[in-house]
Short mmCIF file of C-alpha atoms and ligand atoms in Angstrom, two decimals:
data_model
loop_
_atom_site.label_atom_id
_atom_site.label_comp_id
_atom_site.label_asym_id
_atom_site.label_seq_id
_atom_site.Cartn_x
_atom_site.Cartn_y
_atom_site.Cartn_z
CA MET Y 1 124.17 149.01 139.75
CA LYS Y 2 122.36 151.88 141.11
CA SER Y 3 118.75 150.03 140.47
CA LEU Y 4 120.17 146.67 141.91
CA LYS Y 5 120.82 148.64 144.77
CA ALA Y 6 117.48 149.90 145.05
CA VAL Y 7 115.41 146.71 144.31
CA PHE Y 8 117.53 144.87 147.07
CA PHE Y 9 116.70 148.01 149.49
CA SER Y 10 113.41 147.71 148.34
CA ALA Y 11 112.91 143.52 149.01
CA LEU Y 12 114.51 144.72 152.57
CA PHE Y 13 111.91 146.63 153.19
CA MET Y 14 108.97 144.15 152.04
CA VAL Y 15 110.36 141.55 154.51
CA GLY Y 16 110.77 143.85 157.19
CA ASN Y 17 107.27 145.87 156.86
CA SER Y 18 104.99 142.46 156.33
CA ALA Y 19 104.37 142.19 159.84
CA ALA Y 20 102.74 145.43 160.26
CA GLN Y 21 101.56 146.55 156.65
CA ALA Y 22 98.44 148.10 157.61
CA ASP Y 23 100.43 149.91 160.02
CA GLU Y 24 102.14 152.33 157.89
CA VAL Y 25 102.66 154.09 154.86
CA VAL Y 26 105.43 154.81 152.63
CA VAL Y 27 105.80 158.92 150.72
CA TYR Y 28 108.35 159.68 148.58
CA SER Y 29 107.86 163.90 148.70
CA ALA Y 30 109.17 166.17 147.07
CA ARG Y 31 108.05 169.11 149.62
CA ASN Y 32 110.95 169.15 152.52
CA GLU Y 33 111.36 167.77 155.79
CA GLN Y 34 109.90 170.87 157.47
CA LEU Y 35 106.74 171.28 155.93
CA ILE Y 36 105.76 167.95 156.46
CA LYS Y 37 107.21 166.38 159.29
CA PRO Y 38 104.61 168.27 161.61
CA LEU Y 39 101.65 166.85 159.78
CA PHE Y 40 102.88 163.31 159.54
CA ASP Y 41 103.68 163.61 163.53
CA ALA Y 42 100.05 164.60 163.69
CA TYR Y 43 99.06 161.72 161.95
CA THR Y 44 101.10 158.95 163.89
CA LYS Y 45 99.73 160.88 167.15
CA GLU Y 46 96.03 160.48 165.82
CA THR Y 47 96.31 156.94 164.30
CA GLY Y 48 99.25 154.97 165.73
CA VAL Y 49 100.27 154.88 161.36
CA GLN Y 50 103.90 155.44 160.73
CA ILE Y 51 105.20 157.58 158.01
CA LYS Y 52 108.28 156.83 156.86
CA PHE Y 53 109.31 159.51 154.18
CA VAL Y 54 112.03 160.11 151.54
CA THR Y 55 112.52 163.60 150.20
CA ASP Y 56 114.36 164.80 147.18
CA LYS Y 57 113.53 166.68 144.23
CA GLU Y 58 110.57 165.58 142.12
CA GLY Y 59 112.95 164.47 138.82
CA PRO Y 60 115.09 162.29 140.82
CA LEU Y 61 112.07 160.15 142.85
CA MET Y 62 110.10 160.26 139.85
CA ALA Y 63 113.47 158.46 138.30
CA ARG Y 64 113.66 156.45 141.65
CA LEU Y 65 109.59 155.31 141.18
CA LYS Y 66 110.71 154.37 137.67
CA ALA Y 67 113.40 152.31 138.44
CA GLU Y 68 111.51 150.26 141.44
CA GLY Y 69 108.93 149.54 139.01
CA ARG Y 70 106.34 146.92 140.95
CA ASN Y 71 109.46 147.03 144.03
CA THR Y 72 109.20 150.35 144.97
CA PRO Y 73 108.38 150.70 148.98
CA ALA Y 74 106.47 153.96 147.90
CA ASP Y 75 102.86 154.45 148.76
CA VAL Y 76 102.40 157.97 148.17
CA PHE Y 77 104.17 160.52 145.76
CA MET Y 78 104.13 163.84 146.83
CA THR Y 79 105.04 167.24 144.72
CA VAL Y 80 104.08 171.29 143.58
CA ASP Y 81 102.50 171.72 140.63
CA ALA Y 82 100.00 169.94 138.90
CA GLY Y 83 102.64 169.81 135.92
CA ASN Y 84 104.80 167.64 138.14
CA LEU Y 85 101.87 165.71 139.48
CA TRP Y 86 100.25 165.45 136.08
CA GLN Y 87 103.89 163.85 134.63
CA ALA Y 88 103.57 161.40 137.41
CA ALA Y 89 100.65 159.93 135.98
CA ARG Y 90 101.83 160.19 132.32
CA GLU Y 91 104.54 157.59 133.36
CA ASP Y 92 101.94 155.05 134.84
CA LEU Y 93 103.57 156.01 138.33
CA LEU Y 94 100.22 156.78 139.53
CA LYS Y 95 96.94 154.93 139.98
CA PRO Y 96 93.28 156.19 140.43
CA VAL Y 97 91.62 156.37 143.74
CA ASN Y 98 87.94 156.32 143.71
CA SER Y 99 87.09 158.73 147.18
CA LYS Y 100 83.92 160.13 148.13
CA VAL Y 101 86.03 162.09 151.06
CA LEU Y 102 88.55 163.12 148.61
CA ALA Y 103 85.81 164.15 146.24
CA ALA Y 104 83.97 165.71 148.71
CA ASN Y 105 86.98 167.85 150.58
CA ILE Y 106 88.78 168.86 147.20
CA PRO Y 107 87.33 171.31 144.62
CA GLU Y 108 87.20 169.89 141.14
CA HIS Y 109 89.56 171.99 139.27
CA LEU Y 110 92.05 171.18 141.96
CA ARG Y 111 92.54 167.54 140.98
CA ASP Y 112 93.05 164.98 138.07
CA PRO Y 113 90.34 164.26 136.38
CA GLY Y 114 90.91 160.43 136.05
CA ASN Y 115 91.63 160.50 140.35
CA GLU Y 116 95.43 159.70 140.22
CA TRP Y 117 96.10 163.04 142.16
CA PHE Y 118 94.45 165.66 144.19
CA GLY Y 119 95.71 169.09 145.58
CA LEU Y 120 95.87 169.56 148.95
CA SER Y 121 97.24 173.15 149.02
CA VAL Y 122 96.81 176.29 146.43
CA ARG Y 123 99.35 178.60 145.60
CA ALA Y 124 98.84 181.68 143.58
CA ARG Y 125 100.84 182.64 140.64
CA THR Y 126 100.22 186.36 140.80
CA VAL Y 127 101.86 190.05 140.02
CA VAL Y 128 103.32 191.74 142.46
CA TYR Y 129 104.56 195.17 141.95
CA ASN Y 130 106.50 198.01 143.25
CA ARG Y 131 104.30 200.26 145.60
CA ASN Y 132 105.97 203.38 145.07
CA LYS Y 133 105.83 203.23 141.01
CA VAL Y 134 103.18 201.32 140.72
CA LYS Y 135 98.97 202.49 141.13
CA ALA Y 136 97.40 199.11 141.65
CA GLY Y 137 94.51 200.66 139.23
CA GLU Y 138 97.23 200.37 136.68
CA LEU Y 139 97.38 196.82 136.46
CA GLY Y 140 95.09 194.96 135.09
CA ALA Y 141 95.45 190.99 133.29
CA TYR Y 142 98.24 188.92 132.98
CA GLU Y 143 98.23 189.64 129.28
CA ASP Y 144 97.91 193.66 130.20
CA LEU Y 145 101.82 193.32 131.05
CA ALA Y 146 102.24 192.89 127.76
CA ASN Y 147 101.18 196.23 126.72
CA PRO Y 148 104.13 198.70 125.89
CA LYS Y 149 102.95 201.20 129.03
CA TRP Y 150 105.44 198.51 130.76
CA LYS Y 151 108.96 198.52 128.53
CA ALA Y 152 111.57 197.78 130.44
CA ARG Y 153 109.42 198.16 133.98
CA LEU Y 154 108.60 193.63 133.60
CA CYS Y 155 110.96 191.39 135.69
CA LEU Y 156 110.20 187.36 135.35
CA ARG Y 157 111.38 184.59 136.28
CA THR Y 158 113.58 182.02 134.16
CA SER Y 159 110.68 180.16 131.59
CA LYS Y 160 112.70 176.62 132.77
CA LYS Y 161 110.84 176.09 135.71
CA VAL Y 162 107.58 174.55 135.87
CA TYR Y 163 105.66 177.17 137.57
CA ASN Y 164 105.95 179.16 134.51
CA GLN Y 165 105.42 176.19 132.22
CA SER Y 166 102.12 175.85 133.62
CA LEU Y 167 101.53 179.27 134.04
CA VAL Y 168 101.70 179.87 130.22
CA GLY Y 169 99.99 176.32 129.47
CA MET Y 170 97.04 177.47 131.60
CA MET Y 171 96.83 180.66 129.26
CA MET Y 172 96.80 178.61 126.04
CA SER Y 173 94.43 176.62 128.00
CA GLU Y 174 92.36 180.26 128.54
CA HIS Y 175 93.38 182.52 125.27
CA GLY Y 176 94.17 179.20 122.61
CA GLU Y 177 98.58 178.99 121.36
CA ASP Y 178 98.36 182.15 119.14
CA LYS Y 179 96.91 184.80 121.20
CA THR Y 180 99.31 183.01 124.19
CA GLU Y 181 102.28 183.89 121.92
CA GLN Y 182 101.31 187.34 121.19
CA ILE Y 183 101.47 187.64 125.33
CA VAL Y 184 104.51 186.00 125.48
CA ARG Y 185 106.44 187.99 123.34
CA GLY Y 186 104.87 191.38 124.52
CA TRP Y 187 106.38 189.92 128.18
CA VAL Y 188 109.58 189.05 126.36
CA ALA Y 189 109.51 193.13 125.18
CA ASN Y 190 109.09 194.25 128.18
CA LEU Y 191 111.90 192.82 130.39
CA ALA Y 192 113.97 195.08 132.29
CA THR Y 193 116.57 192.87 132.38
CA ASP Y 194 117.41 188.74 131.98
CA PRO Y 195 114.94 186.82 133.85
CA PHE Y 196 116.01 185.65 137.24
CA PRO Y 197 116.48 182.21 138.40
CA ASP Y 198 114.07 182.66 141.52
CA ASP Y 199 111.07 184.20 142.70
CA THR Y 200 112.30 186.27 145.30
CA LYS Y 201 114.83 187.20 143.17
CA ALA Y 202 112.96 188.62 140.65
CA MET Y 203 110.93 190.48 143.75
CA GLU Y 204 113.90 191.58 144.91
CA ALA Y 205 114.97 193.58 141.70
CA VAL Y 206 110.88 195.03 142.18
CA ALA Y 207 111.88 196.41 144.82
CA ALA Y 208 115.53 197.25 144.22
CA GLY Y 209 113.70 199.79 141.82
CA LEU Y 210 115.03 197.58 138.49
CA CYS Y 211 111.81 197.05 137.26
CA ASP Y 212 108.47 197.85 138.94
CA VAL Y 213 106.17 194.54 138.40
CA THR Y 214 106.80 190.96 138.39
CA VAL Y 215 104.77 187.45 138.50
CA VAL Y 216 105.50 185.38 141.62
CA ASN Y 217 103.65 182.75 143.69
CA THR Y 218 102.02 184.02 146.50
CA TYR Y 219 104.04 182.14 149.33
CA TYR Y 220 107.40 183.57 148.31
CA PHE Y 221 105.78 187.14 148.35
CA GLY Y 222 104.85 185.93 152.09
CA ARG Y 223 108.55 185.27 153.38
CA LEU Y 224 109.87 187.59 151.69
CA ILE Y 225 107.80 190.29 153.18
CA GLU Y 226 107.84 188.26 156.73
CA LYS Y 227 111.61 188.32 156.75
CA LYS Y 228 111.91 192.33 154.92
CA PRO Y 229 108.77 194.07 156.28
CA ASP Y 230 109.18 197.51 154.89
CA LEU Y 231 110.05 196.47 151.25
CA PRO Y 232 107.70 198.59 149.00
CA LEU Y 233 106.12 195.30 147.74
CA ALA Y 234 102.46 194.44 146.96
CA ILE Y 235 100.20 191.61 145.78
CA PHE Y 236 97.57 192.72 142.77
CA TRP Y 237 95.18 189.88 141.90
CA PRO Y 238 94.73 190.08 138.08
CA ASN Y 239 91.74 188.76 135.98
CA GLN Y 240 89.08 189.84 137.93
CA ASN Y 241 87.14 191.60 135.76
CA LEU Y 242 85.68 189.10 133.24
CA LYS Y 243 82.38 186.67 133.45
CA ASN Y 244 83.50 183.88 132.18
CA LYS Y 245 85.05 180.33 133.55
CA ALA Y 246 88.40 180.99 132.49
CA ALA Y 247 88.69 184.43 134.61
CA GLY Y 248 90.67 184.81 137.87
CA VAL Y 249 94.31 184.36 139.22
CA HIS Y 250 96.68 181.69 138.33
CA VAL Y 251 96.24 179.08 140.61
CA ASN Y 252 98.32 175.90 141.23
CA ILE Y 253 98.51 173.14 143.59
CA SER Y 254 100.81 170.91 145.80
CA GLY Y 255 99.46 167.48 145.81
CA ALA Y 256 99.91 163.99 146.04
CA GLY Y 257 98.89 160.35 144.56
CA VAL Y 258 98.74 156.99 145.54
CA THR Y 259 101.77 154.71 143.68
CA ARG Y 260 101.19 152.27 141.03
CA HIS Y 261 102.48 149.98 142.89
CA ALA Y 262 101.82 150.43 146.23
CA LYS Y 263 101.72 148.24 149.28
CA HIS Y 264 99.63 149.69 151.69
CA GLU Y 265 97.47 151.12 149.54
CA ALA Y 266 94.31 151.40 152.08
CA ALA Y 267 96.72 152.88 154.58
CA ALA Y 268 97.98 155.17 151.80
CA ILE Y 269 94.18 156.39 150.38
CA LYS Y 270 93.24 156.99 154.46
CA LEU Y 271 96.23 159.43 154.88
CA LEU Y 272 95.41 161.05 151.52
CA GLU Y 273 91.66 161.48 152.99
CA TRP Y 274 92.84 162.84 156.67
CA LEU Y 275 95.18 165.07 154.38
CA SER Y 276 92.07 167.40 152.87
CA SER Y 277 90.38 166.88 156.46
CA GLU Y 278 89.88 170.46 157.84
CA LYS Y 279 91.79 169.16 160.92
CA ALA Y 280 94.85 168.47 158.71
CA GLN Y 281 94.79 171.46 156.03
CA ASN Y 282 95.49 174.50 158.20
CA LEU Y 283 98.74 172.88 159.01
CA TYR Y 284 99.17 171.63 155.57
CA ALA Y 285 98.83 175.51 153.98
CA ASP Y 286 99.87 177.27 156.66
CA VAL Y 287 102.91 176.15 157.54
CA ASN Y 288 103.99 177.35 153.30
CA LEU Y 289 102.19 180.29 153.41
CA GLU Y 290 99.65 178.35 151.14
CA TYR Y 291 95.90 178.06 150.75
CA PRO Y 292 93.88 175.74 151.78
CA ALA Y 293 92.37 173.39 148.85
CA ASN Y 294 89.97 171.92 150.86
CA PRO Y 295 87.33 175.06 150.94
CA LYS Y 296 85.87 174.59 154.25
CA VAL Y 297 89.12 175.66 155.32
CA LYS Y 298 89.95 179.92 156.14
CA ALA Y 299 93.70 180.67 154.86
CA ASP Y 300 96.10 181.98 157.10
CA ALA Y 301 95.60 185.38 158.85
CA THR Y 302 98.90 186.51 156.79
CA VAL Y 303 97.61 185.17 153.74
CA ALA Y 304 94.48 185.93 154.20
CA ALA Y 305 95.12 189.71 154.54
CA TRP Y 306 96.30 189.47 151.06
CA GLY Y 307 93.10 190.13 150.23
CA ALA Y 308 90.09 187.88 148.35
CA PHE Y 309 90.55 186.54 144.65
CA LYS Y 310 88.54 184.92 142.48
CA PRO Y 311 91.03 181.88 141.02
CA ASN Y 312 90.88 180.33 137.30
CA LEU Y 313 88.35 177.68 137.60
CA ILE Y 314 90.14 175.69 134.56
CA ASN Y 315 91.45 172.48 135.56
CA VAL Y 316 95.19 172.17 136.79
CA ALA Y 317 95.54 169.13 134.68
CA GLN Y 318 95.58 171.25 131.57
CA ALA Y 319 99.08 173.28 133.09
CA GLY Y 320 100.13 169.10 132.52
CA ALA Y 321 98.52 168.34 128.88
CA LEU Y 322 100.13 171.84 127.65
CA GLN Y 323 103.56 171.93 129.24
CA ALA Y 324 105.63 170.54 125.98
CA LYS Y 325 103.71 173.35 124.30
CA ALA Y 326 104.29 175.91 126.62
CA VAL Y 327 107.97 174.99 126.78
CA MET Y 328 107.80 175.48 122.63
CA LEU Y 329 105.76 178.64 122.78
CA MET Y 330 108.44 180.14 125.10
CA ASP Y 331 111.53 179.07 123.34
CA ARG Y 332 109.58 180.86 120.37
CA ALA Y 333 109.11 183.44 121.87
CA GLY Y 334 112.34 184.26 122.82
CA TYR Y 335 111.38 184.18 126.84
CA LYS Y 336 114.85 182.40 128.12
FE1 FE Q 401 107.90 177.40 145.00
#
């Protein structure tokens, strides 16, 4: 019943659109309205192109794209985490886009090697610690948090969240499966308490002294500190001392791709190109305290104040490619 309704809705959509095909783009977005609407308004103002959008969680949106098939009204799919974008590409919900503009604006490690999705903002998944209990010099790499010196001092978010699946997938790509499993087992052995449902709760536990250190996405740190500037929390950039390509802070993206059955393909590509442009990148990243994906664009002052870091340059597609293995590994290691 649901899919019939969806088909009917799509058919109406198409009839309604046929007169002005090039003048609109339909976006399915797992990013919140408050994060995308200001951008879309700016785009419409500049180009006259209308953007219709539907927001939901990535799972329901991908299910909807799949159910609608070639009748989908969606031209663009937008979501967070390379693991999710990789999944959408694997399920054939996206199509390759050959754009010189996107290739020039988005660094290679932040886009799909098959050109089906492109990073539009960057978030680092990094270490946050309690300044009253830890000195920055005591911290090192993600793998060091497996050292027994952190026994009963580590808090983590649940392994059910794609962010941690991506982090562990990227670590597998860097260290191989066996070493990564050892590291994750070490983390589990060091947990002060059960994993938390979200990054903010993990940081609040660190601030409250329940544990000393955690691993979170940078924008959650930014949001929490904006609300409660007196919390004794600080950011640490791990893995900065190694010389190989795999060294560096693990980064992930929010991004987008053109849908397999886009009705306004050219307009959809133009929108993605604009989103990657210097003009749009600040607006896109700053509103969520993220880093611009386009390296020509400077981060917002709040974000820049956290200091510069060297990112891990392994392609974020690895987060998706190794996701299933990462989930099994975390399960074996007892990371709940
Ligand atoms: Fe998030």
